């Protein structure tokens, strides 16, 4: 990828993504393969006035070696120094960039029990950190950069170097850095998403009814004070940021106990280096009472069994089938991209900001309002070209929201 485009991308992440402020610390979680891009982010952050840029290097191959060869007892441990690392930076108000670029099938030979134990130990230790990010108290942004292992999975027919280049162009297009002025392109995109948000927030739907030919037939109740969000968000000091780049979704939360029916997945889900594919969930009064998968069923079951909250949904997101990433017809095996090509839900924790004043409410108050809590939050894709969604208002009036996979209203 041309250097000029990489610089534009790094500037976009620093300025529009986390919107770094003078004197603020930036923490970047980066795979070692992405070092050249991460260094550009550091340069851009210092130029924007960052006080310090701290890089948290990750090596997925070393993680795999540890998963396969370390003694069994260590997988419930989370080192104190790592906990201290995250908590000290999140408490001082740092911003967080995370580069998502894992090999989709890295951990397919690893015992799923070990993966889940590590996930649980880490999510438990870092609960305060996750809570602060999911309530927008710290600004954060997830982006992607190709790695050879990931690119080879997406473009299986191409030699490695070409696959990496092809993935770079797809990413550049999805995050609009192939345009003359990416910041302006994002402003236009945010305005577009805002129109959809306004329609949905004015409609105040009581429930949504989903149906398609894959077999999805689901009613999702929405809490009374739910808010639809999308595009950009704001930290408590009123500073705008974009948590995911790309982002094509508008999203809210379901009422924890108000989801009934069957959901069928429409794309494979890469969960912690394992693929879960062709799966379905059956829900009764919000709770997942049955789940089946043709690929990765053991992983799916472990995910659902993480804690009580992982038996419920925490996000309802709408993405038209005719959206740029979806029309590229590329399966990315990376949720950051695939969720922005498809309507999706999340298993687990809901974003407190999706309910009025939610960021200022206690855990108990949020539970009362039907906001789900869990150690996990995992998006999975369900959108298809024939998806129909009917909104039902509090008065029982039916309003089409999706028809043939796309928004049924023209705003
Ligand atoms: Zn989402
Ligand atoms: Zn999500």
Coordinates of C-alpha atoms in Angstrom, one line a residue, residues 116-320:
X116 CA -12.6 -19.8 27.2
X117 CA -10.8 -19.9 30.5
X118 CA -8.2 -17.3 29.3
X119 CA -11.0 -15.2 27.9
X120 CA -12.9 -15.3 31.2
X121 CA -9.9 -14.6 33.4
X122 CA -8.9 -11.6 31.2
X123 CA -12.5 -10.2 31.0
X124 CA -12.9 -10.6 34.8
X125 CA -9.6 -8.9 35.6
X126 CA -10.3 -6.1 33.1
X127 CA -14.0 -5.5 33.9
X128 CA -13.5 -1.9 34.9
X129 CA -11.5 -1.2 31.8
X130 CA -14.2 -2.8 29.5
X131 CA -16.9 -1.0 31.4
X132 CA -15.3 2.4 30.9
X133 CA -14.8 1.8 27.2
X134 CA -18.4 0.4 26.7
X135 CA -19.7 3.5 28.5
X136 CA -17.6 5.8 26.3
X137 CA -15.8 7.2 29.4
X138 CA -12.5 6.7 27.5
X139 CA -12.4 7.2 23.7
X140 CA -11.4 4.1 21.8
X141 CA -11.2 2.9 18.2
X142 CA -10.9 -0.5 16.6
X143 CA -9.2 -0.7 13.1
X144 CA -7.6 -3.3 11.0
X145 CA -4.4 -3.7 9.0
X146 CA -3.7 -6.9 6.9
X147 CA -1.4 -9.6 8.1
X148 CA -0.2 -12.4 5.8
X149 CA -2.1 -15.1 7.7
X150 CA -5.3 -13.2 7.6
X151 CA -5.0 -12.0 4.0
X152 CA -4.3 -15.6 2.8
X153 CA -7.6 -16.7 4.4
X154 CA -9.6 -13.9 2.7
X155 CA -8.0 -14.2 -0.7
X156 CA -7.2 -17.9 -0.7
X157 CA -6.4 -18.2 -4.4
X158 CA -3.7 -15.5 -4.4
X159 CA 0.0 -15.6 -3.6
X160 CA 0.8 -14.1 -0.2
X161 CA 2.0 -10.7 -1.4
X162 CA -0.9 -10.2 -3.7
X163 CA -3.4 -11.3 -1.0
X164 CA -2.0 -8.7 1.4
X165 CA -2.2 -6.0 -1.3
X166 CA -5.8 -7.0 -2.1
X167 CA -6.8 -6.9 1.6
X168 CA -5.1 -3.5 1.9
X169 CA -7.2 -2.1 -0.9
X170 CA -10.4 -3.6 0.5
X171 CA -9.6 -2.1 3.9
X172 CA -8.7 1.3 2.4
X173 CA -12.0 1.4 0.5
X174 CA -14.0 0.4 3.6
X175 CA -12.4 3.1 5.7
X176 CA -12.6 5.7 2.9
X177 CA -8.9 6.4 2.9
X178 CA -8.9 5.8 -0.9
X179 CA -10.7 9.2 -1.2
X180 CA -9.2 12.6 -1.7
X181 CA -10.3 13.8 1.8
X182 CA -11.1 10.9 4.1
X183 CA -12.2 13.3 7.0
X184 CA -14.8 14.9 4.7
X185 CA -15.9 11.5 3.4
X186 CA -16.5 10.4 7.0
X187 CA -18.5 13.6 7.8
X188 CA -20.8 12.8 4.9
X189 CA -21.1 9.2 6.0
X190 CA -22.0 10.1 9.6
X191 CA -24.7 12.5 8.3
X192 CA -26.2 9.7 6.3
X193 CA -26.3 7.3 9.3
X194 CA -27.8 10.2 11.4
X195 CA -30.8 10.3 9.2
X196 CA -31.5 6.6 9.9
X197 CA -30.9 7.1 13.6
X198 CA -33.4 10.0 13.7
X199 CA -36.1 7.8 12.0
X200 CA -35.6 4.9 14.4
X201 CA -35.3 7.2 17.5
X202 CA -38.5 9.0 16.6
X203 CA -40.4 5.7 15.9
X204 CA -39.6 4.4 19.4
X205 CA -40.4 0.9 18.4
X206 CA -41.7 -1.4 21.1
X207 CA -40.5 -4.5 19.2
X208 CA -38.9 -5.7 15.9
X209 CA -40.0 -8.8 14.1
X210 CA -37.3 -10.5 11.9
X211 CA -37.9 -13.0 9.2
X212 CA -36.0 -14.6 6.3
X213 CA -35.7 -17.8 4.3
X214 CA -32.7 -19.1 6.2
X215 CA -35.2 -19.7 9.1
X216 CA -34.8 -16.6 11.2
X217 CA -38.1 -15.8 12.9
X218 CA -37.6 -13.7 15.9
X219 CA -39.3 -11.0 17.9
X220 CA -37.0 -8.6 19.7
X221 CA -38.6 -6.2 22.3
X222 CA -36.7 -2.9 22.9
X223 CA -36.6 -1.2 26.3
X224 CA -38.8 1.9 26.6
X225 CA -35.8 4.3 26.8
X226 CA -33.6 2.7 24.2
X227 CA -31.5 4.9 22.0
X228 CA -30.2 4.0 18.5
X229 CA -26.6 5.0 18.0
X230 CA -24.2 4.9 15.0
X231 CA -21.4 6.7 13.2
X232 CA -19.7 8.7 16.0
X233 CA -20.1 8.8 19.7
X234 CA -19.1 11.3 22.4
X235 CA -17.0 10.9 25.6
X236 CA -18.5 12.7 28.7
X237 CA -16.3 15.8 28.0
X238 CA -18.3 16.2 24.7
X239 CA -15.4 15.1 22.5
X240 CA -16.5 13.1 19.4
X241 CA -14.9 9.8 18.4
X242 CA -15.6 6.8 16.1
X243 CA -15.3 3.5 17.9
X244 CA -15.1 1.3 14.9
X245 CA -13.6 2.0 11.5
X246 CA -15.3 0.9 9.3
X247 CA -18.8 1.3 10.7
X248 CA -22.0 1.0 8.6
X249 CA -24.3 0.0 11.4
X250 CA -27.0 1.7 13.6
X251 CA -27.5 -0.2 16.8
X252 CA -29.3 -0.3 20.1
X253 CA -30.0 -2.9 22.7
X254 CA -32.8 -5.5 23.2
X255 CA -34.9 -5.8 26.4
X256 CA -33.0 -8.6 28.1
X257 CA -36.1 -10.8 28.7
X258 CA -37.9 -9.8 25.6
X259 CA -36.4 -11.9 22.8
X260 CA -38.3 -14.9 21.4
X261 CA -37.8 -17.2 18.5
X262 CA -35.0 -18.5 16.3
X263 CA -32.0 -16.7 14.8
X264 CA -29.9 -18.3 12.0
X265 CA -26.4 -17.0 11.2
X266 CA -25.6 -15.8 7.7
X267 CA -21.8 -15.5 7.8
X268 CA -19.1 -17.4 9.7
X269 CA -18.0 -15.9 13.0
X270 CA -14.3 -15.8 13.9
X271 CA -14.3 -16.0 17.6
X272 CA -10.8 -15.9 19.2
X273 CA -9.0 -17.7 16.4
X274 CA -11.8 -20.3 15.8
X275 CA -14.6 -20.3 13.2
X276 CA -18.2 -20.9 14.2
X277 CA -20.4 -21.3 11.1
X278 CA -24.0 -22.2 10.0
X279 CA -25.4 -21.9 13.5
X280 CA -28.7 -21.1 15.0
X281 CA -29.9 -20.0 18.4
X282 CA -33.3 -20.5 19.9
X283 CA -34.4 -17.9 22.5
X284 CA -37.2 -17.9 25.0
X285 CA -37.9 -14.8 27.1
X286 CA -34.5 -13.6 26.1
X287 CA -32.6 -16.7 27.2
X288 CA -30.7 -18.8 24.7
X289 CA -32.2 -22.2 25.4
X290 CA -30.7 -24.1 22.5
X291 CA -27.8 -23.6 20.1
X292 CA -26.5 -25.7 17.2
X293 CA -23.6 -25.1 14.7
X294 CA -22.4 -27.1 11.8
X295 CA -18.9 -25.8 12.4
X296 CA -17.5 -24.9 15.9
X297 CA -20.4 -26.0 18.0
X298 CA -18.2 -26.7 21.0
X299 CA -16.8 -23.2 20.9
X300 CA -20.3 -21.7 20.5
X301 CA -21.6 -23.7 23.5
X302 CA -18.7 -22.6 25.6
X303 CA -19.3 -19.0 24.6
X304 CA -22.9 -19.2 25.6
X305 CA -22.0 -20.8 28.9
X306 CA -19.4 -18.1 29.9
X307 CA -21.8 -16.7 32.5
X308 CA -25.5 -15.9 33.0
X309 CA -25.4 -12.8 30.8
X310 CA -23.9 -14.7 27.9
X311 CA -27.2 -16.6 27.6
X312 CA -28.8 -13.3 26.5
X313 CA -28.4 -10.8 23.7
X314 CA -26.9 -7.3 24.2
X315 CA -27.0 -5.6 20.8
X316 CA -29.4 -5.2 17.9
X317 CA -27.7 -3.7 14.8
X318 CA -29.1 -2.8 11.4
X319 CA -26.9 -2.8 8.2
X320 CA -28.5 -2.7 4.8

